[in-house]
XYZ file of C-alpha atoms in Angstrom:
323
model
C -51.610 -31.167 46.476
C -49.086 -28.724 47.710
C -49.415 -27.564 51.461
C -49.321 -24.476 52.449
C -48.861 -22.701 56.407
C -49.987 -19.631 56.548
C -49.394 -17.660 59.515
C -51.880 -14.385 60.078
C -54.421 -15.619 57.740
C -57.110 -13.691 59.769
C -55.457 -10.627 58.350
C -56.448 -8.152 55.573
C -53.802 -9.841 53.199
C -54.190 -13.484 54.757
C -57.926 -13.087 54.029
C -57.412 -12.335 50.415
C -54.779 -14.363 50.177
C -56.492 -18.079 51.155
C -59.584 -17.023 49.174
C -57.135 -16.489 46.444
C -55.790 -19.805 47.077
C -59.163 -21.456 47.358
C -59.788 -20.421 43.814
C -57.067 -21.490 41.832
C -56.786 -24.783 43.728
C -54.390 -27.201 43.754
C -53.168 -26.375 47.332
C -53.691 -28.000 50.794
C -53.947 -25.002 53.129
C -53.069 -24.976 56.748
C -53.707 -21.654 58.574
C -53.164 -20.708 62.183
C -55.083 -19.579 64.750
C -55.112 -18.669 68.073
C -58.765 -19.459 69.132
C -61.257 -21.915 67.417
C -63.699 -18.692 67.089
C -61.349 -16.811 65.563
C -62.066 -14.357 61.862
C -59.520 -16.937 60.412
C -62.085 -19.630 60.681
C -64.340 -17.945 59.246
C -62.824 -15.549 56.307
C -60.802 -18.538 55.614
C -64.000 -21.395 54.773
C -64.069 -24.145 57.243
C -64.917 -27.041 55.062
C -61.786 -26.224 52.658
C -59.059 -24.868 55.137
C -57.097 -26.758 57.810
C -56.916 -24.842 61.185
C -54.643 -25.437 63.434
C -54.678 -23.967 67.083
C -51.479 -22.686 68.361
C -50.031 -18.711 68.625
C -46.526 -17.610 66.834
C -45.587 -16.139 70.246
C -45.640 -19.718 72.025
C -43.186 -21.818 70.369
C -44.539 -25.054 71.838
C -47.673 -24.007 70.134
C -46.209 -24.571 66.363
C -45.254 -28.070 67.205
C -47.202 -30.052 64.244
C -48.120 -27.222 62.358
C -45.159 -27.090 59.731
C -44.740 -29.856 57.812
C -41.387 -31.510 55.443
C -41.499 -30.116 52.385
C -44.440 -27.230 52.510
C -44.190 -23.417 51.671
C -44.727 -21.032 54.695
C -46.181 -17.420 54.438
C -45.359 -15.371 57.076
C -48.034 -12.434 57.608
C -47.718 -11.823 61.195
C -47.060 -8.508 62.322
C -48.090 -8.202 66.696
C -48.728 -4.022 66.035
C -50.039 -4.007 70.041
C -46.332 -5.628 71.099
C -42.991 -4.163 71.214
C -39.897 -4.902 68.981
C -38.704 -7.850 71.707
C -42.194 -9.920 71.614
C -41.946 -9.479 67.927
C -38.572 -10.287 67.197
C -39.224 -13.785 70.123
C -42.059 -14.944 67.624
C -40.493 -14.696 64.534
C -37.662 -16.587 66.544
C -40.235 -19.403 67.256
C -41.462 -19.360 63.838
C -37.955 -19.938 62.190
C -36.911 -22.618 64.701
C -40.174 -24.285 63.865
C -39.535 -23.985 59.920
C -36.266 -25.579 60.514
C -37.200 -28.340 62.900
C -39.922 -29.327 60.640
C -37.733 -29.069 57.169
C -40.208 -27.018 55.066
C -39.070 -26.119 51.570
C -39.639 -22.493 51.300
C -40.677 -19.641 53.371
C -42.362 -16.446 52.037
C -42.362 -13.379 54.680
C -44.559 -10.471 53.871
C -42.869 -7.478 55.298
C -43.255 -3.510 54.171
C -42.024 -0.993 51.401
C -42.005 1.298 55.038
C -38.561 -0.150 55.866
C -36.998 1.994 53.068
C -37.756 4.825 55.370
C -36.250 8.379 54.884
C -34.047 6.971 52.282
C -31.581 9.331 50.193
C -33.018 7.079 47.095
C -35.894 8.798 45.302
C -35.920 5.763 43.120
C -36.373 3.214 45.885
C -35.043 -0.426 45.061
C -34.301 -3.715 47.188
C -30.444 -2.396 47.085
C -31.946 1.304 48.357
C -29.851 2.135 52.224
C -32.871 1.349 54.677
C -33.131 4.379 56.959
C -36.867 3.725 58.973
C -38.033 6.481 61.283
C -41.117 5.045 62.506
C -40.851 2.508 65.152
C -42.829 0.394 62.663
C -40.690 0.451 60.003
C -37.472 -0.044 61.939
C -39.094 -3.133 63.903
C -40.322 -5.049 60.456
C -36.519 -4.316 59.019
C -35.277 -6.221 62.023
C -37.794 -8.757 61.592
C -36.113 -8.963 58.074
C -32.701 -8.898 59.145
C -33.472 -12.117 61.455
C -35.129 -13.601 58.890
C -32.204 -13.463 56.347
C -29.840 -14.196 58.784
C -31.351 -17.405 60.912
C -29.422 -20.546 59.855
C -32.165 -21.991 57.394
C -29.716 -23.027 54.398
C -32.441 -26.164 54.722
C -35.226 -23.717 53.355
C -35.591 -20.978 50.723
C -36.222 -17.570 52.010
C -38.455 -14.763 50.282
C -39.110 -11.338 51.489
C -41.739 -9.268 49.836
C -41.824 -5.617 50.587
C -45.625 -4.087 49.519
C -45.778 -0.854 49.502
C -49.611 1.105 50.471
C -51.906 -2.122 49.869
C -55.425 -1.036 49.499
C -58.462 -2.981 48.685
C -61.797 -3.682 50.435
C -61.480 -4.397 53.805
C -58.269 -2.523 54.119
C -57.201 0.616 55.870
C -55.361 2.165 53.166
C -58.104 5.045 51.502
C -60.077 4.837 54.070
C -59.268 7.781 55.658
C -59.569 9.659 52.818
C -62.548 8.241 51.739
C -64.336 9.312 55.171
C -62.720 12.610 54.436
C -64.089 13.131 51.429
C -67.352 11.867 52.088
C -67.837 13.958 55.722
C -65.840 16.424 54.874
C -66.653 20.511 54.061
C -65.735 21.687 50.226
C -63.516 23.653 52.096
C -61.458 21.288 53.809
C -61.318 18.825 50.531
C -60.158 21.553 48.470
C -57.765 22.660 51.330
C -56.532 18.719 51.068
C -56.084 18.802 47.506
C -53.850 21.833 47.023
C -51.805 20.413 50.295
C -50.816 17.153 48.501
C -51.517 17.212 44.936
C -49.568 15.399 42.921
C -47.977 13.398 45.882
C -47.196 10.095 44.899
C -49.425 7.559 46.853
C -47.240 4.661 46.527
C -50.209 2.563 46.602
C -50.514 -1.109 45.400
C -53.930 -3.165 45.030
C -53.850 -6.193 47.510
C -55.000 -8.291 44.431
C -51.197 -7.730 43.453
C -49.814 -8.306 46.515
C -51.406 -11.846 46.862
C -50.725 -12.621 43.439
C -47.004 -11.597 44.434
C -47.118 -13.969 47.157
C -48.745 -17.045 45.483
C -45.814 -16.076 42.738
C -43.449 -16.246 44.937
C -44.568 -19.684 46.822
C -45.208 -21.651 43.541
C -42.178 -19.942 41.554
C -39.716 -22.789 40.138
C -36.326 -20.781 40.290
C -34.342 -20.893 43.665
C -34.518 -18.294 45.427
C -32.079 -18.762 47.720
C -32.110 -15.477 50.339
C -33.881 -12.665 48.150
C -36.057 -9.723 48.809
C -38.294 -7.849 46.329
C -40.695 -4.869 46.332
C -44.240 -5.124 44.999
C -46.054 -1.819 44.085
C -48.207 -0.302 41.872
C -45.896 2.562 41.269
C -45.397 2.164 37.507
C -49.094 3.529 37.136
C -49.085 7.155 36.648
C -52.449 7.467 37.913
C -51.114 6.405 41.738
C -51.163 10.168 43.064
C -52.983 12.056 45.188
C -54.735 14.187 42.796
C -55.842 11.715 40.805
C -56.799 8.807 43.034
C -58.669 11.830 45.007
C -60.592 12.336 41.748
C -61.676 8.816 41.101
C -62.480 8.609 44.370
C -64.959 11.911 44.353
C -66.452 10.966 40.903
C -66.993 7.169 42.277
C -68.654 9.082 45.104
C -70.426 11.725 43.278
C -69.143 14.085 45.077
C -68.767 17.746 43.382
C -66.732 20.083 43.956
C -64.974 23.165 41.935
C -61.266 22.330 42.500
C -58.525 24.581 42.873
C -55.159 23.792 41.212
C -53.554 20.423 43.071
C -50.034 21.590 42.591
C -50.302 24.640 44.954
C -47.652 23.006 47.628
C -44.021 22.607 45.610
C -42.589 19.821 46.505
C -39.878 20.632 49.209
C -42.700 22.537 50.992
C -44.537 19.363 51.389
C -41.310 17.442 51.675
C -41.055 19.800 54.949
C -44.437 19.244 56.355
C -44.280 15.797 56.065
C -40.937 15.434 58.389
C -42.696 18.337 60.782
C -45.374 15.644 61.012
C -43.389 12.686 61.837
C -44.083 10.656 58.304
C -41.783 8.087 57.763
C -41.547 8.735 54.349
C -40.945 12.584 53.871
C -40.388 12.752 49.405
C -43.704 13.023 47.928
C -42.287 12.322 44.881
C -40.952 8.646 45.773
C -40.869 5.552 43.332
C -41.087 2.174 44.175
C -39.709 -0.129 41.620
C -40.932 -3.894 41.167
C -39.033 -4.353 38.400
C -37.073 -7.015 40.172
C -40.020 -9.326 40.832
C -41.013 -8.447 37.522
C -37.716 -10.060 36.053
C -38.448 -13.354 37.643
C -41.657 -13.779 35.649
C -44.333 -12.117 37.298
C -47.248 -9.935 35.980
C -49.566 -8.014 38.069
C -53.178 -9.558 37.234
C -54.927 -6.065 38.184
C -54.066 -2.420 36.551
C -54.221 -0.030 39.197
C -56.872 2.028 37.652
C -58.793 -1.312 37.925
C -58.393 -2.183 41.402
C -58.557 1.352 42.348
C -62.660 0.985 40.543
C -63.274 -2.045 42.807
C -62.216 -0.499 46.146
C -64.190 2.858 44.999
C -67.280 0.289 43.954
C -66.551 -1.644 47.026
C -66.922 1.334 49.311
C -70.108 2.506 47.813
C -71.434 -0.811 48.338
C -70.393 -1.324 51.677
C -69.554 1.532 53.572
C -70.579 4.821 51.801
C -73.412 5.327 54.319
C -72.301 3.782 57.243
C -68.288 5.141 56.866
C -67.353 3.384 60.679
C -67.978 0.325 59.112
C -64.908 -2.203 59.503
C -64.206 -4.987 57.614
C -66.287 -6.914 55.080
């Protein structure tokens, strides 16, 4: 069986991602945590999983977690720490890869780095320009990454754009909105952003990406690629807000979505600090599409499960967080 490290497995990714994992089988999973009590023990199915105590931020920790030859997927992202602590545990994590001579080594970073980027079009080749100190702390995260001294190891970044799906945080807002919201405000809402591109991408995809990635027999050498759901010309505010209303059955006589023109909205998006200020951005995937790999999940479809998901699970009790 292949073995697999996964780092932030208690995540909303990691969690999708080992069940994912579980399912197809075939793969010995390792997952770390930093408490035996931890939602990584159990999201990630005791009996099935190996968990290994240690934290990415102690490097003495790691010692006997990596092993010769596995893959390691890298979801940790410390959003309560500053750039430093970050950039020290992805440090410990590549000195650990190295020491222990895995074979490959996935990191999950963020479409975000692209920032404010001159490209409309955005590709892996698109000039990174971040604005948020989010964005500019995961491209240095990236930068280390590409440029430790790990020609031992393949390297693979994957840049997601919006990943939304239950459990996650992505629509959420909205979908409170919509729910608790006045007609007034929603309509309000719907003639601000219209036909905004949402840039989202269905965490299905994203773990499919990943498991791609990890099991993928070409080298990779150093590479990074972008996964989104972009090609779907459904993924815009006007019509996700739709689904999401109808899912909800929600009415409401709607004015025209298109009443802010696009450098209007361009503006009040960089008045309020966004990090990406062109509503009408792309995100292409065509590179990780070249290597092989197929989305399992339209975005229509995984856009039905979160709305079905919601109504389910949270439609009456909106606070609700997590599964």
């Amino acid at each position: 069986m292949r073995a697999v490290a996964i780092t932030g497995a208690s995540g909303f990714i990691g969690v999708h991602l080992v069940r994912a994992l579980l399912r197809a089988g075939g793969y010995r999973i390792k997952i770390l945590s930093r408490a035996s009590q931890t939602r990584a023990r159990q999201a990630a199915f005791l009996a099935e999983v190996e968990v290994f105590d240690g934290d990415i931020t102690n490097a003495a920790s790691l010692d006997g977690f990596f092993e010769p030859g596995c893959t390691v997927i890298n979801l940790v992202y410390l959003r309560n720490e500053n750039e430093q602590t970050n950039l020290a545990a992805v440090g410990n994590l590549l000195a650990a890869c190295k020491l222990a001579g895995i074979a490959r080594l996935i990191h999950c970073s963020t479409a975000d780095v692209a920032g404010r980027t001159p490209d409309q079009h955005v590709m892996e080749s698109s000039p990174c320009r971040p604005f948020s100190a989010y964005a500019a702390t995961k491209l240095k995260v990236e930068a280390a990454i590409l440029a430790a001294n790990q020609d031992c190891y393949e390297v693979a970044i994957l840049r997601p754009t919006a990943v939304f799906g239950p459990g996650g945080q992505n629509l959420r807002k909205l979908a409170i909105a919509l729910v608790q919201g006045t007609q007034t405000r929603n309509k309000l809402r719907a003639c601000v952003f219209g036909q905004r591109r949402m840039n989202l991408v269905c965490v299905e995809n994203v773990v499919a990406a990943i498991v791609f990635l990890s099991d993928c027999v070409n080298a990779l050498g150093k590479d990074i690629f972008i996964i989104s759901d972009d090609a779907a010309p459904s993924n815009n505010f006007a019509s996700v807000e739709l689904a999401m209303m109808t899912g909800f059955e929600i009415h409401s006589s709607r004015l025209p979505p298109n009443l802010f023109p696009s450098w209007l909205l361009s503006l009040t998006l960089r008045v309020l600090g966004k990090n990406n200020v062109n509503p009408n951005s792309i995100y292409d995937s065509g590179k990780l599409r070249a290597l092989g790999f197929e989305p399992p999940v339209s975005f229509d479809e995984g856009l039905s499960r979160y709305i079905s998901w919601y109504r389910s699970d949270c439609l009456h009790q909106p606070q609700k967080v997590g599964f």
